[in-house]
């Protein structure tokens, strides 16, 4: 008998971050319990049977047996703010309001190279998405990599603006340590 690590990732066209995290947590609970249905059945039900809500239409609730609360998917009206179901608490817990304003107005909107680093992997993606959402009604006009990995490190050499997030794993030879040593001149960490 061999045991292999298994990874499940949900990739969607719309940023239902909180809903997808709840669904993945639900799958994690089910993976450790005895169930009549395989995990693939839950995934196929979500992807093939659950309708996408219309903009401004009714909310879609998906009951999750392993979690007490249902998964909630909703879309704002078309002329409303863009979809982002993340809370701004983590952003303002990590950065002061003055710093957030400086990043959004002084760096992202002026097309600078911005690198966000954190020792917590989930925080990197959340903070990048939240900072990008603060550009509304404008959009980011630069390459955007919310979680930079080693194979895409060369994107930091892009001649113009770029917005990336890097997980700092604390190792001496990790991606964050390498980027700090070979930081492009016009970058802001």
PDB file of C-alpha atoms in Angstrom:
ATOM      1  CA  UNK A   1       0.000   0.000   0.000  1.00  0.00           C
ATOM      2  CA  UNK A   2       1.272   3.449  -0.891  1.00  0.00           C
ATOM      3  CA  UNK A   3      -0.115   6.786   0.154  1.00  0.00           C
ATOM      4  CA  UNK A   4       0.122   9.818  -2.084  1.00  0.00           C
ATOM      5  CA  UNK A   5      -0.681  13.442  -1.372  1.00  0.00           C
ATOM      6  CA  UNK A   6      -3.710  14.681  -3.220  1.00  0.00           C
ATOM      7  CA  UNK A   7      -4.433  18.296  -4.045  1.00  0.00           C
ATOM      8  CA  UNK A   8      -7.749  19.696  -5.148  1.00  0.00           C
ATOM      9  CA  UNK A   9      -7.941  23.223  -6.528  1.00  0.00           C
ATOM     10  CA  UNK A  10     -11.044  25.089  -7.617  1.00  0.00           C
ATOM     11  CA  UNK A  11     -10.523  27.401 -10.545  1.00  0.00           C
ATOM     12  CA  UNK A  12     -13.375  29.670 -11.468  1.00  0.00           C
ATOM     13  CA  UNK A  13     -14.141  32.533 -13.767  1.00  0.00           C
ATOM     14  CA  UNK A  14     -15.599  34.568 -10.875  1.00  0.00           C
ATOM     15  CA  UNK A  15     -13.796  35.295  -7.580  1.00  0.00           C
ATOM     16  CA  UNK A  16     -16.007  33.433  -5.117  1.00  0.00           C
ATOM     17  CA  UNK A  17     -13.065  33.083  -2.705  1.00  0.00           C
ATOM     18  CA  UNK A  18     -14.982  32.563   0.527  1.00  0.00           C
ATOM     19  CA  UNK A  19     -17.491  30.183  -1.029  1.00  0.00           C
ATOM     20  CA  UNK A  20     -14.766  28.082  -2.659  1.00  0.00           C
ATOM     21  CA  UNK A  21     -12.790  27.933   0.601  1.00  0.00           C
ATOM     22  CA  UNK A  22     -15.894  26.725   2.421  1.00  0.00           C
ATOM     23  CA  UNK A  23     -16.435  24.063  -0.253  1.00  0.00           C
ATOM     24  CA  UNK A  24     -12.808  22.894  -0.019  1.00  0.00           C
ATOM     25  CA  UNK A  25     -13.104  22.779   3.792  1.00  0.00           C
ATOM     26  CA  UNK A  26     -16.242  20.677   3.329  1.00  0.00           C
ATOM     27  CA  UNK A  27     -14.319  18.274   1.056  1.00  0.00           C
ATOM     28  CA  UNK A  28     -11.497  18.083   3.594  1.00  0.00           C
ATOM     29  CA  UNK A  29     -13.922  17.038   6.330  1.00  0.00           C
ATOM     30  CA  UNK A  30     -15.543  14.472   4.044  1.00  0.00           C
ATOM     31  CA  UNK A  31     -12.167  13.024   3.041  1.00  0.00           C
ATOM     32  CA  UNK A  32     -11.535  11.983   6.644  1.00  0.00           C
ATOM     33  CA  UNK A  33     -14.929  10.370   7.128  1.00  0.00           C
ATOM     34  CA  UNK A  34     -16.730   7.375   5.699  1.00  0.00           C
ATOM     35  CA  UNK A  35     -19.176   8.437   3.012  1.00  0.00           C
ATOM     36  CA  UNK A  36     -21.349   6.632   0.499  1.00  0.00           C
ATOM     37  CA  UNK A  37     -20.496   9.228  -2.151  1.00  0.00           C
ATOM     38  CA  UNK A  38     -16.966   9.765  -3.476  1.00  0.00           C
ATOM     39  CA  UNK A  39     -15.469  13.277  -3.328  1.00  0.00           C
ATOM     40  CA  UNK A  40     -15.564  13.459  -7.112  1.00  0.00           C
ATOM     41  CA  UNK A  41     -19.369  13.333  -6.964  1.00  0.00           C
ATOM     42  CA  UNK A  42     -19.494  16.493  -4.806  1.00  0.00           C
ATOM     43  CA  UNK A  43     -17.087  18.260  -7.166  1.00  0.00           C
ATOM     44  CA  UNK A  44     -19.013  17.284 -10.289  1.00  0.00           C
ATOM     45  CA  UNK A  45     -22.265  18.408  -8.658  1.00  0.00           C
ATOM     46  CA  UNK A  46     -20.780  21.841  -7.924  1.00  0.00           C
ATOM     47  CA  UNK A  47     -19.288  22.252 -11.396  1.00  0.00           C
ATOM     48  CA  UNK A  48     -22.055  20.708 -13.508  1.00  0.00           C
ATOM     49  CA  UNK A  49     -25.334  21.129 -11.608  1.00  0.00           C
ATOM     50  CA  UNK A  50     -25.114  24.323  -9.542  1.00  0.00           C
ATOM     51  CA  UNK A  51     -26.244  27.313 -11.624  1.00  0.00           C
ATOM     52  CA  UNK A  52     -24.268  30.541 -11.718  1.00  0.00           C
ATOM     53  CA  UNK A  53     -26.399  33.364 -10.321  1.00  0.00           C
ATOM     54  CA  UNK A  54     -27.354  36.176 -12.682  1.00  0.00           C
ATOM     55  CA  UNK A  55     -26.021  39.654 -11.888  1.00  0.00           C
ATOM     56  CA  UNK A  56     -28.467  41.198  -9.421  1.00  0.00           C
ATOM     57  CA  UNK A  57     -30.453  37.951  -9.378  1.00  0.00           C
ATOM     58  CA  UNK A  58     -31.282  35.633  -6.507  1.00  0.00           C
ATOM     59  CA  UNK A  59     -28.547  34.112  -4.353  1.00  0.00           C
ATOM     60  CA  UNK A  60     -27.649  30.453  -4.862  1.00  0.00           C
ATOM     61  CA  UNK A  61     -27.379  28.432  -1.640  1.00  0.00           C
ATOM     62  CA  UNK A  62     -25.628  25.077  -1.710  1.00  0.00           C
ATOM     63  CA  UNK A  63     -26.110  22.930   1.395  1.00  0.00           C
ATOM     64  CA  UNK A  64     -22.909  21.285   2.599  1.00  0.00           C
ATOM     65  CA  UNK A  65     -23.592  18.298   4.886  1.00  0.00           C
ATOM     66  CA  UNK A  66     -20.220  18.453   6.671  1.00  0.00           C
ATOM     67  CA  UNK A  67     -20.442  22.204   7.419  1.00  0.00           C
ATOM     68  CA  UNK A  68     -23.214  23.916   9.360  1.00  0.00           C
ATOM     69  CA  UNK A  69     -23.587  26.898   7.005  1.00  0.00           C
ATOM     70  CA  UNK A  70     -24.482  26.564   3.315  1.00  0.00           C
ATOM     71  CA  UNK A  71     -22.183  27.784   0.559  1.00  0.00           C
ATOM     72  CA  UNK A  72     -23.474  31.138  -0.707  1.00  0.00           C
ATOM     73  CA  UNK A  73     -22.914  32.400  -4.250  1.00  0.00           C
ATOM     74  CA  UNK A  74     -24.317  35.746  -5.342  1.00  0.00           C
ATOM     75  CA  UNK A  75     -23.566  38.343  -7.993  1.00  0.00           C
ATOM     76  CA  UNK A  76     -24.081  42.096  -7.568  1.00  0.00           C
ATOM     77  CA  UNK A  77     -26.014  44.056 -10.201  1.00  0.00           C
ATOM     78  CA  UNK A  78     -24.033  44.776 -13.370  1.00  0.00           C
ATOM     79  CA  UNK A  79     -23.568  48.466 -12.581  1.00  0.00           C
ATOM     80  CA  UNK A  80     -22.476  47.801  -8.996  1.00  0.00           C
ATOM     81  CA  UNK A  81     -19.055  47.098  -7.494  1.00  0.00           C
ATOM     82  CA  UNK A  82     -17.269  44.035  -8.923  1.00  0.00           C
ATOM     83  CA  UNK A  83     -17.621  40.647  -7.262  1.00  0.00           C
ATOM     84  CA  UNK A  84     -15.210  40.139  -4.371  1.00  0.00           C
ATOM     85  CA  UNK A  85     -16.431  38.176  -1.403  1.00  0.00           C
ATOM     86  CA  UNK A  86     -13.357  38.748   0.750  1.00  0.00           C
ATOM     87  CA  UNK A  87     -13.339  40.827   3.902  1.00  0.00           C
ATOM     88  CA  UNK A  88     -10.937  43.758   4.150  1.00  0.00           C
ATOM     89  CA  UNK A  89     -10.012  42.875   7.771  1.00  0.00           C
ATOM     90  CA  UNK A  90      -6.803  40.961   6.880  1.00  0.00           C
ATOM     91  CA  UNK A  91      -5.586  43.810   4.673  1.00  0.00           C
ATOM     92  CA  UNK A  92      -6.043  46.489   7.318  1.00  0.00           C
ATOM     93  CA  UNK A  93      -4.753  44.178  10.060  1.00  0.00           C
ATOM     94  CA  UNK A  94      -1.446  43.891   8.164  1.00  0.00           C
ATOM     95  CA  UNK A  95      -1.112  47.364   6.704  1.00  0.00           C
ATOM     96  CA  UNK A  96      -2.018  50.832   7.941  1.00  0.00           C
ATOM     97  CA  UNK A  97      -4.610  52.815   5.987  1.00  0.00           C
ATOM     98  CA  UNK A  98      -1.924  55.292   4.916  1.00  0.00           C
ATOM     99  CA  UNK A  99       0.185  52.448   3.503  1.00  0.00           C
ATOM    100  CA  UNK A 100      -2.778  50.931   1.645  1.00  0.00           C
ATOM    101  CA  UNK A 101      -3.609  54.299   0.076  1.00  0.00           C
ATOM    102  CA  UNK A 102       0.044  54.796  -0.899  1.00  0.00           C
ATOM    103  CA  UNK A 103       0.200  51.334  -2.511  1.00  0.00           C
ATOM    104  CA  UNK A 104      -3.042  51.761  -4.464  1.00  0.00           C
ATOM    105  CA  UNK A 105      -2.767  55.408  -5.499  1.00  0.00           C
ATOM    106  CA  UNK A 106       1.000  55.898  -5.501  1.00  0.00           C
ATOM    107  CA  UNK A 107       2.183  52.584  -6.895  1.00  0.00           C
ATOM    108  CA  UNK A 108      -0.470  50.443  -8.588  1.00  0.00           C
ATOM    109  CA  UNK A 109      -2.257  53.309 -10.316  1.00  0.00           C
ATOM    110  CA  UNK A 110       1.076  54.809 -11.420  1.00  0.00           C
ATOM    111  CA  UNK A 111       2.249  51.497 -12.871  1.00  0.00           C
ATOM    112  CA  UNK A 112       5.157  50.643 -10.567  1.00  0.00           C
ATOM    113  CA  UNK A 113       6.597  47.204  -9.788  1.00  0.00           C
ATOM    114  CA  UNK A 114       4.925  46.097  -6.564  1.00  0.00           C
ATOM    115  CA  UNK A 115       5.870  42.909  -4.700  1.00  0.00           C
ATOM    116  CA  UNK A 116       3.765  41.782  -1.735  1.00  0.00           C
ATOM    117  CA  UNK A 117       5.442  39.286   0.633  1.00  0.00           C
ATOM    118  CA  UNK A 118       4.012  37.399   3.594  1.00  0.00           C
ATOM    119  CA  UNK A 119       4.922  34.384   5.670  1.00  0.00           C
ATOM    120  CA  UNK A 120       1.281  33.260   5.513  1.00  0.00           C
ATOM    121  CA  UNK A 121       0.518  31.799   2.044  1.00  0.00           C
ATOM    122  CA  UNK A 122      -3.240  32.484   2.026  1.00  0.00           C
ATOM    123  CA  UNK A 123      -2.680  36.079   3.106  1.00  0.00           C
ATOM    124  CA  UNK A 124      -0.557  36.820   0.023  1.00  0.00           C
ATOM    125  CA  UNK A 125      -3.368  36.063  -2.407  1.00  0.00           C
ATOM    126  CA  UNK A 126      -6.049  37.761  -0.295  1.00  0.00           C
ATOM    127  CA  UNK A 127      -4.062  40.981   0.123  1.00  0.00           C
ATOM    128  CA  UNK A 128      -3.189  41.106  -3.578  1.00  0.00           C
ATOM    129  CA  UNK A 129      -6.842  40.647  -4.560  1.00  0.00           C
ATOM    130  CA  UNK A 130      -8.011  43.259  -2.052  1.00  0.00           C
ATOM    131  CA  UNK A 131      -5.424  45.823  -3.177  1.00  0.00           C
ATOM    132  CA  UNK A 132      -6.363  45.205  -6.801  1.00  0.00           C
ATOM    133  CA  UNK A 133     -10.060  45.651  -5.971  1.00  0.00           C
ATOM    134  CA  UNK A 134      -9.358  49.083  -4.481  1.00  0.00           C
ATOM    135  CA  UNK A 135      -8.457  50.351  -7.954  1.00  0.00           C
ATOM    136  CA  UNK A 136     -12.179  50.220  -8.883  1.00  0.00           C
ATOM    137  CA  UNK A 137     -13.570  51.657 -11.190  1.00  0.00           C
ATOM    138  CA  UNK A 138     -10.199  51.327 -12.917  1.00  0.00           C
ATOM    139  CA  UNK A 139      -8.460  48.048 -13.581  1.00  0.00           C
ATOM    140  CA  UNK A 140      -4.871  46.978 -13.200  1.00  0.00           C
ATOM    141  CA  UNK A 141      -2.980  47.499 -16.474  1.00  0.00           C
ATOM    142  CA  UNK A 142       0.036  45.385 -15.616  1.00  0.00           C
ATOM    143  CA  UNK A 143       0.898  41.709 -15.412  1.00  0.00           C
ATOM    144  CA  UNK A 144      -0.647  40.348 -12.219  1.00  0.00           C
ATOM    145  CA  UNK A 145       0.612  37.213 -10.455  1.00  0.00           C
ATOM    146  CA  UNK A 146      -1.071  36.906  -7.046  1.00  0.00           C
ATOM    147  CA  UNK A 147       1.141  33.944  -6.068  1.00  0.00           C
ATOM    148  CA  UNK A 148       4.513  33.963  -7.796  1.00  0.00           C
ATOM    149  CA  UNK A 149       6.250  30.601  -8.071  1.00  0.00           C
ATOM    150  CA  UNK A 150       9.805  29.716  -9.045  1.00  0.00           C
ATOM    151  CA  UNK A 151       9.067  28.942 -12.732  1.00  0.00           C
ATOM    152  CA  UNK A 152       7.517  32.406 -13.172  1.00  0.00           C
ATOM    153  CA  UNK A 153      10.304  34.309 -11.366  1.00  0.00           C
ATOM    154  CA  UNK A 154      11.519  35.729 -14.662  1.00  0.00           C
ATOM    155  CA  UNK A 155       8.295  37.786 -14.850  1.00  0.00           C
ATOM    156  CA  UNK A 156       9.980  40.161 -12.377  1.00  0.00           C
ATOM    157  CA  UNK A 157      12.328  41.152 -15.208  1.00  0.00           C
ATOM    158  CA  UNK A 158       9.383  42.528 -17.181  1.00  0.00           C
ATOM    159  CA  UNK A 159      10.370  46.038 -18.336  1.00  0.00           C
ATOM    160  CA  UNK A 160       7.179  47.755 -17.168  1.00  0.00           C
ATOM    161  CA  UNK A 161       4.882  47.577 -14.189  1.00  0.00           C
ATOM    162  CA  UNK A 162       4.049  44.293 -12.493  1.00  0.00           C
ATOM    163  CA  UNK A 163       2.079  43.290  -9.395  1.00  0.00           C
ATOM    164  CA  UNK A 164       3.084  40.020  -7.696  1.00  0.00           C
ATOM    165  CA  UNK A 165       2.626  38.252  -4.390  1.00  0.00           C
ATOM    166  CA  UNK A 166       5.288  35.975  -2.906  1.00  0.00           C
ATOM    167  CA  UNK A 167       5.025  33.530  -0.027  1.00  0.00           C
ATOM    168  CA  UNK A 168       8.071  33.916   2.243  1.00  0.00           C
ATOM    169  CA  UNK A 169       8.717  30.401   3.547  1.00  0.00           C
ATOM    170  CA  UNK A 170      11.690  31.593   5.617  1.00  0.00           C
ATOM    171  CA  UNK A 171      14.273  29.400   3.889  1.00  0.00           C
ATOM    172  CA  UNK A 172      17.653  30.760   2.835  1.00  0.00           C
ATOM    173  CA  UNK A 173      17.240  29.502  -0.740  1.00  0.00           C
ATOM    174  CA  UNK A 174      13.512  30.126  -1.093  1.00  0.00           C
ATOM    175  CA  UNK A 175      11.890  32.322  -3.693  1.00  0.00           C
ATOM    176  CA  UNK A 176      11.424  35.280  -1.316  1.00  0.00           C
ATOM    177  CA  UNK A 177      15.087  35.211  -0.250  1.00  0.00           C
ATOM    178  CA  UNK A 178      16.204  35.008  -3.891  1.00  0.00           C
ATOM    179  CA  UNK A 179      13.971  37.919  -4.901  1.00  0.00           C
ATOM    180  CA  UNK A 180      15.288  40.032  -2.002  1.00  0.00           C
ATOM    181  CA  UNK A 181      18.893  39.377  -3.124  1.00  0.00           C
ATOM    182  CA  UNK A 182      18.219  39.997  -6.829  1.00  0.00           C
ATOM    183  CA  UNK A 183      15.537  42.676  -6.474  1.00  0.00           C
ATOM    184  CA  UNK A 184      14.937  44.632  -9.672  1.00  0.00           C
ATOM    185  CA  UNK A 185      15.924  48.290  -9.233  1.00  0.00           C
ATOM    186  CA  UNK A 186      12.489  49.803  -9.733  1.00  0.00           C
ATOM    187  CA  UNK A 187      10.646  47.340  -7.442  1.00  0.00           C
ATOM    188  CA  UNK A 188       8.876  48.112  -4.184  1.00  0.00           C
ATOM    189  CA  UNK A 189       8.407  45.337  -1.610  1.00  0.00           C
TER     190      UNK A 189
END
